[in-house]
Amino acid sequence: MGPVEMSVPRVTVVSAPACHFCDAAEQTLAEVALEFAIEVVPVAFDSPEGRRLVAEHRPALSPLVLLDGAYFGSGRLSRRKLVRELARLGAARRAEPGAASIGARRG
């Protein structure tokens, strides 16, 4: 039997323009990605996929956040809740701080 391959949790973020919770979620996910191996998938609110996800999950606030395709939350993203859930799922922890890279960084 070969080595066990762990799947990397996918965090989908459906963001709206001019949304301060969306900006904060992006920052939170960048920080969490330094600790855990995660795949962050940004989706624009007004894209076909974004409209489909919003119609399906009907979030009260933006951003809509999905974890492996399942509703995780909307509005202000709780770092503590996300870290707790990633640990519960057995997500791989990064060996070295700063080993992650997601999306474009703001300067």
PDB file of C-alpha atoms in Angstrom:
ATOM      1  CA  MET A   1       0.000   0.000   0.000  1.00  0.00           C
ATOM      2  CA  GLY A   2       1.381   3.432  -0.995  1.00  0.00           C
ATOM      3  CA  PRO A   3       1.553   6.610   1.057  1.00  0.00           C
ATOM      4  CA  VAL A   4      -1.714   8.170   2.102  1.00  0.00           C
ATOM      5  CA  GLU A   5      -2.415  11.291   0.086  1.00  0.00           C
ATOM      6  CA  MET A   6      -4.120  14.066   2.005  1.00  0.00           C
ATOM      7  CA  SER A   7      -6.471  16.299   0.116  1.00  0.00           C
ATOM      8  CA  VAL A   8      -5.958  20.016   0.417  1.00  0.00           C
ATOM      9  CA  PRO A   9      -9.085  21.778   1.706  1.00  0.00           C
ATOM     10  CA  ARG A  10     -10.600  24.188  -0.815  1.00  0.00           C
ATOM     11  CA  VAL A  11     -11.886  27.502   0.506  1.00  0.00           C
ATOM     12  CA  THR A  12     -14.139  29.244  -2.016  1.00  0.00           C
ATOM     13  CA  VAL A  13     -14.749  32.928  -1.407  1.00  0.00           C
ATOM     14  CA  VAL A  14     -17.518  34.696  -3.329  1.00  0.00           C
ATOM     15  CA  SER A  15     -16.672  38.389  -3.001  1.00  0.00           C
ATOM     16  CA  ALA A  16     -18.552  41.534  -3.951  1.00  0.00           C
ATOM     17  CA  PRO A  17     -16.937  44.807  -5.016  1.00  0.00           C
ATOM     18  CA  ALA A  18     -16.355  47.481  -2.339  1.00  0.00           C
ATOM     19  CA  CYS A  19     -16.914  44.933   0.449  1.00  0.00           C
ATOM     20  CA  HIS A  20     -14.813  45.475   3.581  1.00  0.00           C
ATOM     21  CA  PHE A  21     -15.689  42.000   4.950  1.00  0.00           C
ATOM     22  CA  CYS A  22     -14.387  40.583   1.637  1.00  0.00           C
ATOM     23  CA  ASP A  23     -11.091  42.435   2.033  1.00  0.00           C
ATOM     24  CA  ALA A  24     -10.807  41.239   5.634  1.00  0.00           C
ATOM     25  CA  ALA A  25     -11.551  37.634   4.563  1.00  0.00           C
ATOM     26  CA  GLU A  26      -8.765  37.827   1.966  1.00  0.00           C
ATOM     27  CA  GLN A  27      -6.329  38.925   4.689  1.00  0.00           C
ATOM     28  CA  THR A  28      -7.534  36.242   7.111  1.00  0.00           C
ATOM     29  CA  LEU A  29      -7.147  33.532   4.462  1.00  0.00           C
ATOM     30  CA  ALA A  30      -3.631  34.739   3.640  1.00  0.00           C
ATOM     31  CA  GLU A  31      -2.734  34.377   7.330  1.00  0.00           C
ATOM     32  CA  VAL A  32      -4.378  30.952   7.675  1.00  0.00           C
ATOM     33  CA  ALA A  33      -2.584  29.775   4.511  1.00  0.00           C
ATOM     34  CA  LEU A  34       0.714  30.390   6.313  1.00  0.00           C
ATOM     35  CA  GLU A  35      -0.326  27.799   8.894  1.00  0.00           C
ATOM     36  CA  PHE A  36      -2.337  25.274   6.834  1.00  0.00           C
ATOM     37  CA  ALA A  37      -2.100  23.915   3.303  1.00  0.00           C
ATOM     38  CA  ILE A  38      -5.316  25.263   1.764  1.00  0.00           C
ATOM     39  CA  GLU A  39      -6.465  26.140  -1.725  1.00  0.00           C
ATOM     40  CA  VAL A  40      -8.204  29.499  -1.887  1.00  0.00           C
ATOM     41  CA  VAL A  41     -10.560  29.961  -4.829  1.00  0.00           C
ATOM     42  CA  PRO A  42     -11.763  33.538  -5.322  1.00  0.00           C
ATOM     43  CA  VAL A  43     -15.063  33.931  -7.195  1.00  0.00           C
ATOM     44  CA  ALA A  44     -16.560  37.248  -8.243  1.00  0.00           C
ATOM     45  CA  PHE A  45     -20.080  37.857  -6.931  1.00  0.00           C
ATOM     46  CA  ASP A  46     -21.291  38.973 -10.369  1.00  0.00           C
ATOM     47  CA  SER A  47     -19.738  36.064 -12.316  1.00  0.00           C
ATOM     48  CA  PRO A  48     -21.965  33.181 -13.505  1.00  0.00           C
ATOM     49  CA  GLU A  49     -20.436  30.872 -10.864  1.00  0.00           C
ATOM     50  CA  GLY A  50     -20.774  33.555  -8.181  1.00  0.00           C
ATOM     51  CA  ARG A  51     -24.453  34.127  -9.009  1.00  0.00           C
ATOM     52  CA  ARG A  52     -25.068  30.362  -8.947  1.00  0.00           C
ATOM     53  CA  LEU A  53     -23.387  29.935  -5.552  1.00  0.00           C
ATOM     54  CA  VAL A  54     -25.214  32.928  -4.066  1.00  0.00           C
ATOM     55  CA  ALA A  55     -28.557  31.599  -5.357  1.00  0.00           C
ATOM     56  CA  GLU A  56     -27.790  28.177  -3.887  1.00  0.00           C
ATOM     57  CA  HIS A  57     -26.529  29.275  -0.449  1.00  0.00           C
ATOM     58  CA  ARG A  58     -28.368  32.615  -0.048  1.00  0.00           C
ATOM     59  CA  PRO A  59     -25.836  34.342   2.234  1.00  0.00           C
ATOM     60  CA  ALA A  60     -27.032  37.229   4.405  1.00  0.00           C
ATOM     61  CA  LEU A  61     -23.774  39.157   3.825  1.00  0.00           C
ATOM     62  CA  SER A  62     -20.728  39.036   1.586  1.00  0.00           C
ATOM     63  CA  PRO A  63     -18.431  37.279   1.293  1.00  0.00           C
ATOM     64  CA  LEU A  64     -19.930  33.820   0.978  1.00  0.00           C
ATOM     65  CA  VAL A  65     -17.338  31.302   2.186  1.00  0.00           C
ATOM     66  CA  LEU A  66     -17.492  27.610   1.309  1.00  0.00           C
ATOM     67  CA  LEU A  67     -15.206  24.915   2.683  1.00  0.00           C
ATOM     68  CA  ASP A  68     -14.858  21.982   0.300  1.00  0.00           C
ATOM     69  CA  GLY A  69     -18.069  23.080  -1.414  1.00  0.00           C
ATOM     70  CA  ALA A  70     -20.151  23.235   1.781  1.00  0.00           C
ATOM     71  CA  TYR A  71     -21.437  26.459   3.352  1.00  0.00           C
ATOM     72  CA  PHE A  72     -18.980  27.711   5.985  1.00  0.00           C
ATOM     73  CA  GLY A  73     -20.209  31.231   6.595  1.00  0.00           C
ATOM     74  CA  SER A  74     -20.914  34.695   5.287  1.00  0.00           C
ATOM     75  CA  GLY A  75     -19.961  38.179   6.370  1.00  0.00           C
ATOM     76  CA  ARG A  76     -17.003  38.499   8.739  1.00  0.00           C
ATOM     77  CA  LEU A  77     -14.826  35.369   8.433  1.00  0.00           C
ATOM     78  CA  SER A  78     -13.865  33.947  11.816  1.00  0.00           C
ATOM     79  CA  ARG A  79     -10.204  32.939  11.770  1.00  0.00           C
ATOM     80  CA  ARG A  80     -10.651  30.929  14.960  1.00  0.00           C
ATOM     81  CA  LYS A  81     -13.613  28.979  13.547  1.00  0.00           C
ATOM     82  CA  LEU A  82     -11.762  28.280  10.284  1.00  0.00           C
ATOM     83  CA  VAL A  83      -8.578  27.105  12.023  1.00  0.00           C
ATOM     84  CA  ARG A  84     -10.617  24.874  14.336  1.00  0.00           C
ATOM     85  CA  GLU A  85     -12.451  23.317  11.367  1.00  0.00           C
ATOM     86  CA  LEU A  86      -9.254  22.811   9.350  1.00  0.00           C
ATOM     87  CA  ALA A  87      -7.656  21.077  12.343  1.00  0.00           C
ATOM     88  CA  ARG A  88     -10.770  18.914  12.777  1.00  0.00           C
ATOM     89  CA  LEU A  89     -10.573  17.918   9.102  1.00  0.00           C
ATOM     90  CA  GLY A  90      -6.910  16.997   9.548  1.00  0.00           C
ATOM     91  CA  ALA A  91      -5.633  19.610   7.119  1.00  0.00           C
ATOM     92  CA  ALA A  92      -1.865  19.498   6.711  1.00  0.00           C
ATOM     93  CA  ARG A  93       0.021  22.101   8.681  1.00  0.00           C
ATOM     94  CA  ARG A  94       2.813  23.988   6.964  1.00  0.00           C
ATOM     95  CA  ALA A  95       6.295  22.904   8.055  1.00  0.00           C
ATOM     96  CA  GLU A  96       7.773  26.380   7.829  1.00  0.00           C
ATOM     97  CA  PRO A  97       6.118  29.719   8.462  1.00  0.00           C
ATOM     98  CA  GLY A  98       5.920  31.751   5.298  1.00  0.00           C
ATOM     99  CA  ALA A  99       5.880  28.668   3.034  1.00  0.00           C
ATOM    100  CA  ALA A 100       2.495  29.556   1.556  1.00  0.00           C
ATOM    101  CA  SER A 101       1.532  31.736  -1.318  1.00  0.00           C
ATOM    102  CA  ILE A 102      -1.995  32.542  -2.395  1.00  0.00           C
ATOM    103  CA  GLY A 103      -3.192  35.007  -4.960  1.00  0.00           C
ATOM    104  CA  ALA A 104      -1.718  38.411  -5.539  1.00  0.00           C
ATOM    105  CA  ARG A 105      -0.531  40.340  -2.523  1.00  0.00           C
ATOM    106  CA  ARG A 106      -1.499  43.923  -1.987  1.00  0.00           C
ATOM    107  CA  GLY A 107       1.346  46.353  -1.664  1.00  0.00           C
TER     108      GLY A 107
END
